[in-house]
Structures are given as structure tokens and as C-alpha cells.
Amino acid sequence: MKHNAIFDIQTDGDFLTQALRIFKFQYDNNLVYHDFCTYLNVQPDAVQTLEQIPFLPIEFFKSKDVLSTTDTPEITFTSSGTTGSETSKHFVTDLSLYEQSYLKAFNHFYGAIEDYCVLALLPSYLERTGSSLIYMADDLIKKSNHPESGFFLNEYAQLHQLLLELQKTDTKILIIGVSFALLEFTEQYQMSLKNAIIMETGGMKGRRKEIVRQELHQLLSNGFGVPHIHSEYGMTELLSQAYSKGNGVFDCPAWMKILVRDTEDPLTYLNNGKSGGINVIDLANINSCSFIATQDLGKINQNGTFEIIGRFDNSDIRGCNLMVL
């Protein structure tokens, strides 16, 4: 099927047309998703709205091969996991879709990547293999064409010196980092950066005491001397990301959409402003599954932006657990 049409979406009608097309394709070609839809007694001909499309619980990526094609995967992205825990596996058969998705989204929200010096502070991801975030950051670094773009493990002094040098020019700076590493840097170095975007990707679990987003962003804002902290919302199982330019309020690219489900009844959806489970439609995920029920809790604002307010603990995933085959 034609894949690039998703990147030409302009209206809600365009999105619905593409979503229904991809739903029918995945129903016919993804054995795991087909069985899940059959379990819910959902037939493609009866599906006319986004809310009628079944959303596959994200846990399936830990135990099943979620694929809508027989093509050989070009790469397998894996989630991080504690010792002994199952990790998610995302088999990607067309890396060009992932690359188009993050490049077009970045360009939409931030402009051309070639205008930036990209500095990636992602130690916990660099220390393992299979990270989709590392793949994206590496490609952004290469495409930035800036001689100083690169990864930093824990070379905070080197990063600090580089930032001081870059401040002598009008270079746009993108620092994309895991939360605990960004915090550690600001505890050693206080800066007042200009022309810089600080983008946190989450990631405190197991490394530092968890703190609420507002407190984290205030500490980082003070430490780097910038008015707002940006955020990226993505995950191993997706090929698209949403971005926040401050205050934890996210926007999706045109081929990605968020719905909020009732935590007690996962087949019921909530109005804007009410908190529930986050369902993601990621139309770039054509060759896997584009309709995923995550373990995140959040809400959609009246203007269509969304916020993440936490995660289910294991005792809270009532409806989803009942539907895991």
C-alpha cells in the first residue's frame, strides 16, 4: 500500500480516511491485531470512526511479533527494562518511514535540523543496544552537519566548555537529554544559554528519586538559564513523536493523534479535559500496529494539545489486562 500519503494529511477528514485505510490493512495483514479485533467482535466494515477502531494494548509488544508485513525487519528496536523483566520488541521493516516521520515532525515544530548544533546527553540509552531514541538522535546529529554535534556519555566538563564556545556565536543549540543526566549537569554547572532548546526525554526511573515534571522543569530551566524546557513524547513501539515547547503541553504531527479512554472501561472515550488512559494513533507505524493503548495517563486540552500526568501501576490496568490474549 502507498505509505507516503500519511505525510500529506491536512485535515481531520484526511486523517480519518488514512486511519480507516490503515486499520483495514492491518486487520487483514497483522495476525496479532486480527485476533485481537476478532476477540472484540469488531469487523472492518462496521468501523467508520476513530473511536470504533480497536487499540492494541502495548503489552503485546512484549510477548508477540506485532507485524503487518512479511518483509524482513531492517532493525529491531527494544525498550529498556529492569533485570529479568520482559522488554518490548518493535520490528521495523521500513526505516525510511521512521526517518521521514521524525525529520518531518522536527522540521514542522522547530525548523530545519541543518540550522542546529545537536548535542545528545543520553547515557542510559547509549549504554544499551536497540534504542529508537539513539537511532533518531544519531541521524539528527549527522544531518545537522555541524562539526561539534555529537553524543555525550557523562563528559559534563567537555559539554560545558563546548556550550561556552557556542555561546560566542549565534549557533542554534539543541540539547536532547535524559532527565537525570540533564539534572546532573546543572548541579555541576550553572549556565545562562541563549538560542538554546533543552529537550528532556524522560528517564529518571532507577537513577534518581522521581520528581514531578513541574519541579524537574524548574530545576532545569534555572540550571540552563532558559525560559522553558521542551519535551519529546515517544516510545519504542511508535514511529512518531509529539513535542512540547514548555509546561508539558504536547502537540502531535499531522499523522499522529491522541485519544483518552476511560480507565474503568477501555472501550469508552472521555471528553477533553478529563483524565484517562492514553491511546495513540501513529499512522507511520503502518507495518506494525498504528493503534496502541499505552500505559500512560493523560488528558486532552480543549485546543487539542495533550498532557501526560502519570502511568498506570500494574493494579490499575484493569481493562487492558482482561483483553491481553
PDB file of C-alpha atoms in Angstrom:
ATOM      1  CA  MET A   1       0.000   0.000   0.000  1.00  0.00           C
ATOM      2  CA  LYS A   2       1.076   3.622  -0.518  1.00  0.00           C
ATOM      3  CA  HIS A   3       2.807   4.807   2.621  1.00  0.00           C
ATOM      4  CA  ASN A   4       3.787   8.417   1.960  1.00  0.00           C
ATOM      5  CA  ALA A   5       0.173   9.638   1.772  1.00  0.00           C
ATOM      6  CA  ILE A   6       0.142   9.929   5.585  1.00  0.00           C
ATOM      7  CA  PHE A   7       2.644  12.785   5.391  1.00  0.00           C
ATOM      8  CA  ASP A   8       0.265  14.778   3.175  1.00  0.00           C
ATOM      9  CA  ILE A   9      -2.563  14.867   5.759  1.00  0.00           C
ATOM     10  CA  GLN A  10      -4.068  18.368   6.036  1.00  0.00           C
ATOM     11  CA  THR A  11      -7.483  17.954   7.673  1.00  0.00           C
ATOM     12  CA  ASP A  12      -9.348  15.759  10.170  1.00  0.00           C
ATOM     13  CA  GLY A  13     -11.110  14.219   7.182  1.00  0.00           C
ATOM     14  CA  ASP A  14      -7.756  13.307   5.617  1.00  0.00           C
ATOM     15  CA  PHE A  15      -6.663  11.748   8.903  1.00  0.00           C
ATOM     16  CA  LEU A  16      -9.831   9.666   9.223  1.00  0.00           C
ATOM     17  CA  THR A  17      -9.523   8.448   5.624  1.00  0.00           C
ATOM     18  CA  GLN A  18      -5.925   7.329   6.145  1.00  0.00           C
ATOM     19  CA  ALA A  19      -6.637   5.828   9.585  1.00  0.00           C
ATOM     20  CA  LEU A  20      -9.514   3.696   8.272  1.00  0.00           C
ATOM     21  CA  ARG A  21      -7.410   2.600   5.290  1.00  0.00           C
ATOM     22  CA  ILE A  22      -4.533   1.548   7.548  1.00  0.00           C
ATOM     23  CA  PHE A  23      -6.886  -0.115  10.035  1.00  0.00           C
ATOM     24  CA  LYS A  24      -8.309  -2.333   7.290  1.00  0.00           C
ATOM     25  CA  PHE A  25      -4.807  -3.111   6.008  1.00  0.00           C
ATOM     26  CA  GLN A  26      -3.599  -4.109   9.484  1.00  0.00           C
ATOM     27  CA  TYR A  27      -6.748  -6.090  10.200  1.00  0.00           C
ATOM     28  CA  ASP A  28      -6.084  -8.130   7.053  1.00  0.00           C
ATOM     29  CA  ASN A  29      -2.309  -8.487   7.414  1.00  0.00           C
ATOM     30  CA  ASN A  30      -1.403  -8.398  11.119  1.00  0.00           C
ATOM     31  CA  LEU A  31      -2.224 -11.759  12.712  1.00  0.00           C
ATOM     32  CA  VAL A  32      -1.928 -10.480  16.277  1.00  0.00           C
ATOM     33  CA  TYR A  33      -4.109  -7.454  15.607  1.00  0.00           C
ATOM     34  CA  HIS A  34      -6.610  -9.508  13.592  1.00  0.00           C
ATOM     35  CA  ASP A  35      -7.029 -11.940  16.504  1.00  0.00           C
ATOM     36  CA  PHE A  36      -7.431  -9.033  18.912  1.00  0.00           C
ATOM     37  CA  CYS A  37     -10.149  -7.426  16.753  1.00  0.00           C
ATOM     38  CA  THR A  38     -11.878 -10.796  16.410  1.00  0.00           C
ATOM     39  CA  TYR A  39     -11.776 -11.213  20.190  1.00  0.00           C
ATOM     40  CA  LEU A  40     -13.596  -7.876  20.484  1.00  0.00           C
ATOM     41  CA  ASN A  41     -16.004  -8.915  17.711  1.00  0.00           C
ATOM     42  CA  VAL A  42     -15.033  -5.927  15.556  1.00  0.00           C
ATOM     43  CA  GLN A  43     -15.451  -6.226  11.785  1.00  0.00           C
ATOM     44  CA  PRO A  44     -13.769  -3.662   9.479  1.00  0.00           C
ATOM     45  CA  ASP A  45     -16.965  -2.912   7.551  1.00  0.00           C
ATOM     46  CA  ALA A  46     -18.618  -1.703  10.755  1.00  0.00           C
ATOM     47  CA  VAL A  47     -15.824   0.727  11.634  1.00  0.00           C
ATOM     48  CA  GLN A  48     -16.485   4.293  10.488  1.00  0.00           C
ATOM     49  CA  THR A  49     -14.907   6.447  13.226  1.00  0.00           C
ATOM     50  CA  LEU A  50     -11.588   6.577  15.077  1.00  0.00           C
ATOM     51  CA  GLU A  51     -13.308   5.611  18.311  1.00  0.00           C
ATOM     52  CA  GLN A  52     -14.589   2.371  16.774  1.00  0.00           C
ATOM     53  CA  ILE A  53     -11.061   1.188  15.923  1.00  0.00           C
ATOM     54  CA  PRO A  54      -9.658  -1.324  18.460  1.00  0.00           C
ATOM     55  CA  PHE A  55      -6.463  -0.206  20.212  1.00  0.00           C
ATOM     56  CA  LEU A  56      -3.941  -2.956  20.876  1.00  0.00           C
ATOM     57  CA  PRO A  57      -2.633  -2.952  24.481  1.00  0.00           C
ATOM     58  CA  ILE A  58       1.039  -2.034  24.388  1.00  0.00           C
ATOM     59  CA  GLU A  59       1.916  -5.147  26.417  1.00  0.00           C
ATOM     60  CA  PHE A  60       1.508  -7.218  23.239  1.00  0.00           C
ATOM     61  CA  PHE A  61       4.870  -5.912  22.038  1.00  0.00           C
ATOM     62  CA  LYS A  62       6.485  -7.839  24.901  1.00  0.00           C
ATOM     63  CA  SER A  63       5.048 -11.233  24.042  1.00  0.00           C
ATOM     64  CA  LYS A  64       4.074 -11.154  20.338  1.00  0.00           C
ATOM     65  CA  ASP A  65       5.611 -10.273  16.986  1.00  0.00           C
ATOM     66  CA  VAL A  66       3.393  -7.333  16.005  1.00  0.00           C
ATOM     67  CA  LEU A  67       3.845  -7.125  12.225  1.00  0.00           C
ATOM     68  CA  SER A  68       1.601  -6.267   9.278  1.00  0.00           C
ATOM     69  CA  THR A  69       4.032  -7.453   6.625  1.00  0.00           C
ATOM     70  CA  THR A  70       6.153 -10.488   5.786  1.00  0.00           C
ATOM     71  CA  ASP A  71       9.113  -8.263   4.887  1.00  0.00           C
ATOM     72  CA  THR A  72      12.318  -8.869   6.827  1.00  0.00           C
ATOM     73  CA  PRO A  73      12.849  -6.268   9.591  1.00  0.00           C
ATOM     74  CA  GLU A  74      15.644  -3.796   8.891  1.00  0.00           C
ATOM     75  CA  ILE A  75      16.092  -3.207  12.607  1.00  0.00           C
ATOM     76  CA  THR A  76      14.508  -4.266  15.911  1.00  0.00           C
ATOM     77  CA  PHE A  77      14.010  -1.537  18.493  1.00  0.00           C
ATOM     78  CA  THR A  78      13.772  -2.684  22.110  1.00  0.00           C
ATOM     79  CA  SER A  79      12.644  -0.985  25.289  1.00  0.00           C
ATOM     80  CA  SER A  80      14.782  -0.608  28.367  1.00  0.00           C
ATOM     81  CA  GLY A  81      13.827  -2.936  31.200  1.00  0.00           C
ATOM     82  CA  THR A  82      14.868  -3.846  34.685  1.00  0.00           C
ATOM     83  CA  THR A  83      16.828  -7.064  35.114  1.00  0.00           C
ATOM     84  CA  GLY A  84      14.623 -10.056  34.475  1.00  0.00           C
ATOM     85  CA  SER A  85      11.712  -8.043  33.094  1.00  0.00           C
ATOM     86  CA  GLU A  86      10.331  -8.530  29.606  1.00  0.00           C
ATOM     87  CA  THR A  87      11.199  -5.845  27.069  1.00  0.00           C
ATOM     88  CA  SER A  88       9.117  -4.644  24.149  1.00  0.00           C
ATOM     89  CA  LYS A  89      10.282  -5.504  20.654  1.00  0.00           C
ATOM     90  CA  HIS A  90       9.355  -3.323  17.690  1.00  0.00           C
ATOM     91  CA  PHE A  91      10.261  -4.888  14.350  1.00  0.00           C
ATOM     92  CA  VAL A  92      10.782  -2.111  11.801  1.00  0.00           C
ATOM     93  CA  THR A  93      10.671  -3.263   8.192  1.00  0.00           C
ATOM     94  CA  ASP A  94      10.973   0.182   6.601  1.00  0.00           C
ATOM     95  CA  LEU A  95      13.342   2.570   8.350  1.00  0.00           C
ATOM     96  CA  SER A  96      12.583   5.266   5.793  1.00  0.00           C
ATOM     97  CA  LEU A  97       9.125   5.686   7.361  1.00  0.00           C
ATOM     98  CA  TYR A  98      10.686   6.297  10.794  1.00  0.00           C
ATOM     99  CA  GLU A  99      13.206   8.726   9.323  1.00  0.00           C
ATOM    100  CA  GLN A 100      10.547  10.661   7.400  1.00  0.00           C
ATOM    101  CA  SER A 101       8.358  10.772  10.498  1.00  0.00           C
ATOM    102  CA  TYR A 102      10.896  12.291  12.897  1.00  0.00           C
ATOM    103  CA  LEU A 103      12.505  14.586  10.298  1.00  0.00           C
ATOM    104  CA  LYS A 104       9.189  15.997   9.063  1.00  0.00           C
ATOM    105  CA  ALA A 105       7.915  16.407  12.641  1.00  0.00           C
ATOM    106  CA  PHE A 106      11.098  18.155  13.792  1.00  0.00           C
ATOM    107  CA  ASN A 107      11.008  20.438  10.777  1.00  0.00           C
ATOM    108  CA  HIS A 108       7.350  21.275  11.455  1.00  0.00           C
ATOM    109  CA  PHE A 109       7.901  22.193  15.104  1.00  0.00           C
ATOM    110  CA  TYR A 110      11.476  23.530  15.076  1.00  0.00           C
ATOM    111  CA  GLY A 111      12.649  24.197  11.536  1.00  0.00           C
ATOM    112  CA  ALA A 112      15.471  22.620   9.568  1.00  0.00           C
ATOM    113  CA  ILE A 113      17.792  20.362  11.563  1.00  0.00           C
ATOM    114  CA  GLU A 114      20.689  21.778   9.499  1.00  0.00           C
ATOM    115  CA  ASP A 115      20.313  25.028  11.463  1.00  0.00           C
ATOM    116  CA  TYR A 116      21.230  23.385  14.789  1.00  0.00           C
ATOM    117  CA  CYS A 117      24.205  22.063  16.665  1.00  0.00           C
ATOM    118  CA  VAL A 118      22.723  18.868  18.149  1.00  0.00           C
ATOM    119  CA  LEU A 119      24.123  17.689  21.482  1.00  0.00           C
ATOM    120  CA  ALA A 120      22.729  14.410  22.834  1.00  0.00           C
ATOM    121  CA  LEU A 121      23.133  13.655  26.535  1.00  0.00           C
ATOM    122  CA  LEU A 122      21.671  10.141  26.621  1.00  0.00           C
ATOM    123  CA  PRO A 123      23.906   7.930  28.788  1.00  0.00           C
ATOM    124  CA  SER A 124      21.335   5.334  29.826  1.00  0.00           C
ATOM    125  CA  TYR A 125      20.390   4.813  26.172  1.00  0.00           C
ATOM    126  CA  LEU A 126      23.962   4.752  24.875  1.00  0.00           C
ATOM    127  CA  GLU A 127      24.755   2.052  27.426  1.00  0.00           C
ATOM    128  CA  ARG A 128      22.421  -0.455  25.757  1.00  0.00           C
ATOM    129  CA  THR A 129      21.537  -1.541  22.237  1.00  0.00           C
ATOM    130  CA  GLY A 130      18.268  -1.289  20.318  1.00  0.00           C
ATOM    131  CA  SER A 131      17.186   2.237  21.313  1.00  0.00           C
ATOM    132  CA  SER A 132      14.971   4.026  18.780  1.00  0.00           C
ATOM    133  CA  LEU A 133      15.858   7.324  20.502  1.00  0.00           C
ATOM    134  CA  ILE A 134      19.571   6.746  19.867  1.00  0.00           C
ATOM    135  CA  TYR A 135      18.830   5.945  16.219  1.00  0.00           C
ATOM    136  CA  MET A 136      16.915   9.210  15.851  1.00  0.00           C
ATOM    137  CA  ALA A 137      19.466  11.311  17.758  1.00  0.00           C
ATOM    138  CA  ASP A 138      22.337   9.836  15.738  1.00  0.00           C
ATOM    139  CA  ASP A 139      20.592  10.685  12.471  1.00  0.00           C
ATOM    140  CA  LEU A 140      19.755  14.216  13.647  1.00  0.00           C
ATOM    141  CA  ILE A 141      23.406  14.709  14.642  1.00  0.00           C
ATOM    142  CA  LYS A 142      24.576  13.586  11.200  1.00  0.00           C
ATOM    143  CA  LYS A 143      22.010  15.653   9.326  1.00  0.00           C
ATOM    144  CA  SER A 144      22.777  18.778  11.371  1.00  0.00           C
ATOM    145  CA  ASN A 145      26.140  18.945   9.566  1.00  0.00           C
ATOM    146  CA  HIS A 146      27.575  20.900  12.496  1.00  0.00           C
ATOM    147  CA  PRO A 147      31.161  19.884  13.333  1.00  0.00           C
ATOM    148  CA  GLU A 148      30.500  19.986  17.095  1.00  0.00           C
ATOM    149  CA  SER A 149      27.261  17.956  17.038  1.00  0.00           C
ATOM    150  CA  GLY A 150      27.607  14.673  18.888  1.00  0.00           C
ATOM    151  CA  PHE A 151      26.836  12.353  21.809  1.00  0.00           C
ATOM    152  CA  PHE A 152      27.964  12.833  25.396  1.00  0.00           C
ATOM    153  CA  LEU A 153      28.033   9.959  27.858  1.00  0.00           C
ATOM    154  CA  ASN A 154      28.955  11.718  31.089  1.00  0.00           C
ATOM    155  CA  GLU A 155      31.590  14.190  29.854  1.00  0.00           C
ATOM    156  CA  TYR A 156      29.939  17.121  31.597  1.00  0.00           C
ATOM    157  CA  ALA A 157      33.078  19.296  31.678  1.00  0.00           C
ATOM    158  CA  GLN A 158      33.560  18.813  27.941  1.00  0.00           C
ATOM    159  CA  LEU A 159      29.913  19.658  27.268  1.00  0.00           C
ATOM    160  CA  HIS A 160      30.142  22.744  29.478  1.00  0.00           C
ATOM    161  CA  GLN A 161      33.218  24.006  27.626  1.00  0.00           C
ATOM    162  CA  LEU A 162      31.588  23.394  24.246  1.00  0.00           C
ATOM    163  CA  LEU A 163      28.466  25.313  25.279  1.00  0.00           C
ATOM    164  CA  LEU A 164      30.623  28.267  26.373  1.00  0.00           C
ATOM    165  CA  GLU A 165      32.306  28.262  22.957  1.00  0.00           C
ATOM    166  CA  LEU A 166      28.995  28.005  21.089  1.00  0.00           C
ATOM    167  CA  GLN A 167      27.644  30.974  23.054  1.00  0.00           C
ATOM    168  CA  LYS A 168      30.233  33.170  21.364  1.00  0.00           C
ATOM    169  CA  THR A 169      28.395  32.632  18.078  1.00  0.00           C
ATOM    170  CA  ASP A 170      24.732  32.758  17.036  1.00  0.00           C
ATOM    171  CA  THR A 171      24.558  28.990  16.652  1.00  0.00           C
ATOM    172  CA  LYS A 172      21.185  27.421  17.421  1.00  0.00           C
ATOM    173  CA  ILE A 173      21.676  24.667  20.005  1.00  0.00           C
ATOM    174  CA  LEU A 174      19.519  21.604  20.622  1.00  0.00           C
ATOM    175  CA  ILE A 175      20.400  19.641  23.756  1.00  0.00           C
ATOM    176  CA  ILE A 176      18.361  16.453  23.848  1.00  0.00           C
ATOM    177  CA  GLY A 177      18.858  14.567  27.075  1.00  0.00           C
ATOM    178  CA  VAL A 178      17.594  12.062  29.549  1.00  0.00           C
ATOM    179  CA  SER A 179      16.237  13.785  32.664  1.00  0.00           C
ATOM    180  CA  PHE A 180      18.712  12.521  35.265  1.00  0.00           C
ATOM    181  CA  ALA A 181      21.736  13.438  33.104  1.00  0.00           C
ATOM    182  CA  LEU A 182      20.433  16.945  32.419  1.00  0.00           C
ATOM    183  CA  LEU A 183      19.905  17.390  36.156  1.00  0.00           C
ATOM    184  CA  GLU A 184      23.375  16.113  36.995  1.00  0.00           C
ATOM    185  CA  PHE A 185      24.867  18.558  34.512  1.00  0.00           C
ATOM    186  CA  THR A 186      23.040  21.551  36.015  1.00  0.00           C
ATOM    187  CA  GLU A 187      24.123  20.511  39.523  1.00  0.00           C
ATOM    188  CA  GLN A 188      27.743  20.893  38.389  1.00  0.00           C
ATOM    189  CA  TYR A 189      27.380  23.841  36.012  1.00  0.00           C
ATOM    190  CA  GLN A 190      25.041  26.811  36.104  1.00  0.00           C
ATOM    191  CA  MET A 191      24.576  28.430  32.721  1.00  0.00           C
ATOM    192  CA  SER A 192      22.639  31.209  31.044  1.00  0.00           C
ATOM    193  CA  LEU A 193      22.187  29.936  27.498  1.00  0.00           C
ATOM    194  CA  LYS A 194      20.855  31.906  24.582  1.00  0.00           C
ATOM    195  CA  ASN A 195      19.437  30.452  21.385  1.00  0.00           C
ATOM    196  CA  ALA A 196      19.214  27.031  23.030  1.00  0.00           C
ATOM    197  CA  ILE A 197      16.488  24.386  23.226  1.00  0.00           C
ATOM    198  CA  ILE A 198      16.733  21.984  26.152  1.00  0.00           C
ATOM    199  CA  MET A 199      14.629  18.911  25.381  1.00  0.00           C
ATOM    200  CA  GLU A 200      14.139  16.221  28.023  1.00  0.00           C
ATOM    201  CA  THR A 201      13.080  12.743  27.013  1.00  0.00           C
ATOM    202  CA  GLY A 202      12.104  11.463  30.471  1.00  0.00           C
ATOM    203  CA  GLY A 203      14.122   8.778  32.199  1.00  0.00           C
ATOM    204  CA  MET A 204      14.586   9.139  35.954  1.00  0.00           C
ATOM    205  CA  LYS A 205      13.475   5.648  36.910  1.00  0.00           C
ATOM    206  CA  GLY A 206      16.146   3.720  38.764  1.00  0.00           C
ATOM    207  CA  ARG A 207      18.701   6.531  38.526  1.00  0.00           C
ATOM    208  CA  ARG A 208      17.371   9.219  40.842  1.00  0.00           C
ATOM    209  CA  LYS A 209      14.421   9.945  43.054  1.00  0.00           C
ATOM    210  CA  GLU A 210      11.345  10.617  40.916  1.00  0.00           C
ATOM    211  CA  ILE A 211      10.166  14.230  40.963  1.00  0.00           C
ATOM    212  CA  VAL A 212       7.135  15.831  39.383  1.00  0.00           C
ATOM    213  CA  ARG A 213       7.535  17.355  35.947  1.00  0.00           C
ATOM    214  CA  GLN A 214       6.993  20.934  37.111  1.00  0.00           C
ATOM    215  CA  GLU A 215       9.807  20.635  39.656  1.00  0.00           C
ATOM    216  CA  LEU A 216      12.124  18.952  37.141  1.00  0.00           C
ATOM    217  CA  HIS A 217      11.498  21.631  34.532  1.00  0.00           C
ATOM    218  CA  GLN A 218      12.004  24.442  37.043  1.00  0.00           C
ATOM    219  CA  LEU A 219      15.360  22.991  38.121  1.00  0.00           C
ATOM    220  CA  LEU A 220      16.461  22.541  34.509  1.00  0.00           C
ATOM    221  CA  SER A 221      15.191  25.976  33.495  1.00  0.00           C
ATOM    222  CA  ASN A 222      17.176  27.586  36.325  1.00  0.00           C
ATOM    223  CA  GLY A 223      20.254  25.450  35.642  1.00  0.00           C
ATOM    224  CA  PHE A 224      20.482  26.145  31.915  1.00  0.00           C
ATOM    225  CA  GLY A 225      19.147  29.695  32.148  1.00  0.00           C
ATOM    226  CA  VAL A 226      16.345  29.169  29.632  1.00  0.00           C
ATOM    227  CA  PRO A 227      12.671  30.193  29.979  1.00  0.00           C
ATOM    228  CA  HIS A 228      11.137  26.833  29.002  1.00  0.00           C
ATOM    229  CA  ILE A 229      12.077  23.166  28.950  1.00  0.00           C
ATOM    230  CA  HIS A 230      10.929  21.233  25.893  1.00  0.00           C
ATOM    231  CA  SER A 231       9.909  17.572  25.931  1.00  0.00           C
ATOM    232  CA  GLU A 232       9.599  14.697  23.473  1.00  0.00           C
ATOM    233  CA  TYR A 233       6.847  12.095  23.824  1.00  0.00           C
ATOM    234  CA  GLY A 234       7.654   8.874  22.051  1.00  0.00           C
ATOM    235  CA  MET A 235       8.192   5.221  22.805  1.00  0.00           C
ATOM    236  CA  THR A 236       9.790   2.072  21.457  1.00  0.00           C
ATOM    237  CA  GLU A 237       6.516   0.843  19.986  1.00  0.00           C
ATOM    238  CA  LEU A 238       5.895   4.009  17.929  1.00  0.00           C
ATOM    239  CA  LEU A 239       7.493   5.594  14.866  1.00  0.00           C
ATOM    240  CA  SER A 240       6.253   9.121  15.632  1.00  0.00           C
ATOM    241  CA  GLN A 241       6.811  11.629  18.424  1.00  0.00           C
ATOM    242  CA  ALA A 242       4.858  14.508  19.899  1.00  0.00           C
ATOM    243  CA  TYR A 243       6.665  17.605  21.152  1.00  0.00           C
ATOM    244  CA  SER A 244       6.174  20.090  23.965  1.00  0.00           C
ATOM    245  CA  LYS A 245       7.673  23.576  23.844  1.00  0.00           C
ATOM    246  CA  GLY A 246       7.024  24.098  27.543  1.00  0.00           C
ATOM    247  CA  ASN A 247       4.828  23.293  30.543  1.00  0.00           C
ATOM    248  CA  GLY A 248       4.434  19.662  29.475  1.00  0.00           C
ATOM    249  CA  VAL A 249       1.799  20.545  26.840  1.00  0.00           C
ATOM    250  CA  PHE A 250       2.296  18.385  23.734  1.00  0.00           C
ATOM    251  CA  ASP A 251       1.365  18.752  20.073  1.00  0.00           C
ATOM    252  CA  CYS A 252       1.250  15.896  17.564  1.00  0.00           C
ATOM    253  CA  PRO A 253       2.363  15.962  13.945  1.00  0.00           C
ATOM    254  CA  ALA A 254      -0.492  15.626  11.433  1.00  0.00           C
ATOM    255  CA  TRP A 255      -0.179  11.820  11.148  1.00  0.00           C
ATOM    256  CA  MET A 256      -0.403  11.184  14.916  1.00  0.00           C
ATOM    257  CA  LYS A 257      -3.394  11.594  17.236  1.00  0.00           C
ATOM    258  CA  ILE A 258      -4.225  11.015  20.910  1.00  0.00           C
ATOM    259  CA  LEU A 259      -7.487   9.677  22.372  1.00  0.00           C
ATOM    260  CA  VAL A 260      -8.220   9.309  26.082  1.00  0.00           C
ATOM    261  CA  ARG A 261     -10.000   6.167  27.283  1.00  0.00           C
ATOM    262  CA  ASP A 262     -11.878   5.533  30.498  1.00  0.00           C
ATOM    263  CA  THR A 263      -9.617   3.707  32.962  1.00  0.00           C
ATOM    264  CA  GLU A 264     -12.524   1.501  34.066  1.00  0.00           C
ATOM    265  CA  ASP A 265     -13.841   0.763  30.561  1.00  0.00           C
ATOM    266  CA  PRO A 266     -11.134   0.852  27.865  1.00  0.00           C
ATOM    267  CA  LEU A 267     -13.709   0.867  25.041  1.00  0.00           C
ATOM    268  CA  THR A 268     -15.218   4.159  26.250  1.00  0.00           C
ATOM    269  CA  TYR A 269     -13.645   7.540  25.470  1.00  0.00           C
ATOM    270  CA  LEU A 270     -13.590  10.663  27.614  1.00  0.00           C
ATOM    271  CA  ASN A 271     -14.278  14.272  26.697  1.00  0.00           C
ATOM    272  CA  ASN A 272     -11.468  16.817  26.515  1.00  0.00           C
ATOM    273  CA  GLY A 273     -10.244  17.933  29.917  1.00  0.00           C
ATOM    274  CA  LYS A 274     -10.904  14.586  31.621  1.00  0.00           C
ATOM    275  CA  SER A 275      -8.032  12.316  32.636  1.00  0.00           C
ATOM    276  CA  GLY A 276      -7.743   8.721  31.494  1.00  0.00           C
ATOM    277  CA  GLY A 277      -5.592   6.222  29.623  1.00  0.00           C
ATOM    278  CA  ILE A 278      -3.687   7.448  26.565  1.00  0.00           C
ATOM    279  CA  ASN A 279      -4.418   5.777  23.227  1.00  0.00           C
ATOM    280  CA  VAL A 280      -2.098   6.687  20.363  1.00  0.00           C
ATOM    281  CA  ILE A 281      -2.783   6.587  16.643  1.00  0.00           C
ATOM    282  CA  ASP A 282       0.551   6.585  14.827  1.00  0.00           C
ATOM    283  CA  LEU A 283      -0.085   6.277  11.109  1.00  0.00           C
ATOM    284  CA  ALA A 284       3.658   5.984  10.399  1.00  0.00           C
ATOM    285  CA  ASN A 285       3.509   2.590  12.122  1.00  0.00           C
ATOM    286  CA  ILE A 286       1.891   1.058   9.033  1.00  0.00           C
ATOM    287  CA  ASN A 287       3.937  -2.145   9.026  1.00  0.00           C
ATOM    288  CA  SER A 288       3.381  -2.860  12.732  1.00  0.00           C
ATOM    289  CA  CYS A 289       0.288  -1.523  14.537  1.00  0.00           C
ATOM    290  CA  SER A 290      -0.910   2.076  14.300  1.00  0.00           C
ATOM    291  CA  PHE A 291      -3.475   1.858  17.130  1.00  0.00           C
ATOM    292  CA  ILE A 292      -1.930   1.386  20.576  1.00  0.00           C
ATOM    293  CA  ALA A 293      -3.375   1.609  24.093  1.00  0.00           C
ATOM    294  CA  THR A 294      -0.466   2.809  26.251  1.00  0.00           C
ATOM    295  CA  GLN A 295       0.072   2.615  30.000  1.00  0.00           C
ATOM    296  CA  ASP A 296       0.252   6.400  30.269  1.00  0.00           C
ATOM    297  CA  LEU A 297      -2.386   8.562  31.916  1.00  0.00           C
ATOM    298  CA  GLY A 298      -3.205  11.949  30.500  1.00  0.00           C
ATOM    299  CA  LYS A 299      -5.787  14.375  29.204  1.00  0.00           C
ATOM    300  CA  ILE A 300      -6.581  16.264  26.013  1.00  0.00           C
ATOM    301  CA  ASN A 301      -6.995  20.024  26.356  1.00  0.00           C
ATOM    302  CA  GLN A 302      -9.770  21.975  24.697  1.00  0.00           C
ATOM    303  CA  ASN A 303      -7.400  23.243  21.973  1.00  0.00           C
ATOM    304  CA  GLY A 304      -6.349  19.687  21.044  1.00  0.00           C
ATOM    305  CA  THR A 305      -2.989  19.652  22.814  1.00  0.00           C
ATOM    306  CA  PHE A 306      -2.429  16.947  25.425  1.00  0.00           C
ATOM    307  CA  GLU A 307      -0.640  16.371  28.722  1.00  0.00           C
ATOM    308  CA  ILE A 308       0.823  13.275  30.355  1.00  0.00           C
ATOM    309  CA  ILE A 309       0.049  13.113  34.064  1.00  0.00           C
ATOM    310  CA  GLY A 310       1.421   9.721  35.078  1.00  0.00           C
ATOM    311  CA  ARG A 311       1.348   5.998  34.427  1.00  0.00           C
ATOM    312  CA  PHE A 312      -0.849   3.115  35.432  1.00  0.00           C
ATOM    313  CA  ASP A 313       0.613   0.908  38.090  1.00  0.00           C
ATOM    314  CA  ASN A 314       0.100  -2.806  37.472  1.00  0.00           C
ATOM    315  CA  SER A 315      -3.016  -2.933  39.592  1.00  0.00           C
ATOM    316  CA  ASP A 316      -4.669  -0.211  37.532  1.00  0.00           C
ATOM    317  CA  ILE A 317      -4.587  -1.743  34.051  1.00  0.00           C
ATOM    318  CA  ARG A 318      -7.906  -3.459  34.596  1.00  0.00           C
ATOM    319  CA  GLY A 319      -9.490  -3.347  31.180  1.00  0.00           C
ATOM    320  CA  CYS A 320      -6.319  -3.789  29.188  1.00  0.00           C
ATOM    321  CA  ASN A 321      -5.216  -6.834  31.132  1.00  0.00           C
ATOM    322  CA  LEU A 322      -8.546  -8.513  30.512  1.00  0.00           C
ATOM    323  CA  MET A 323      -8.005  -8.119  26.790  1.00  0.00           C
ATOM    324  CA  VAL A 324      -4.442  -9.452  26.592  1.00  0.00           C
ATOM    325  CA  LEU A 325      -4.691 -12.748  24.732  1.00  0.00           C
TER     326      LEU A 325
END
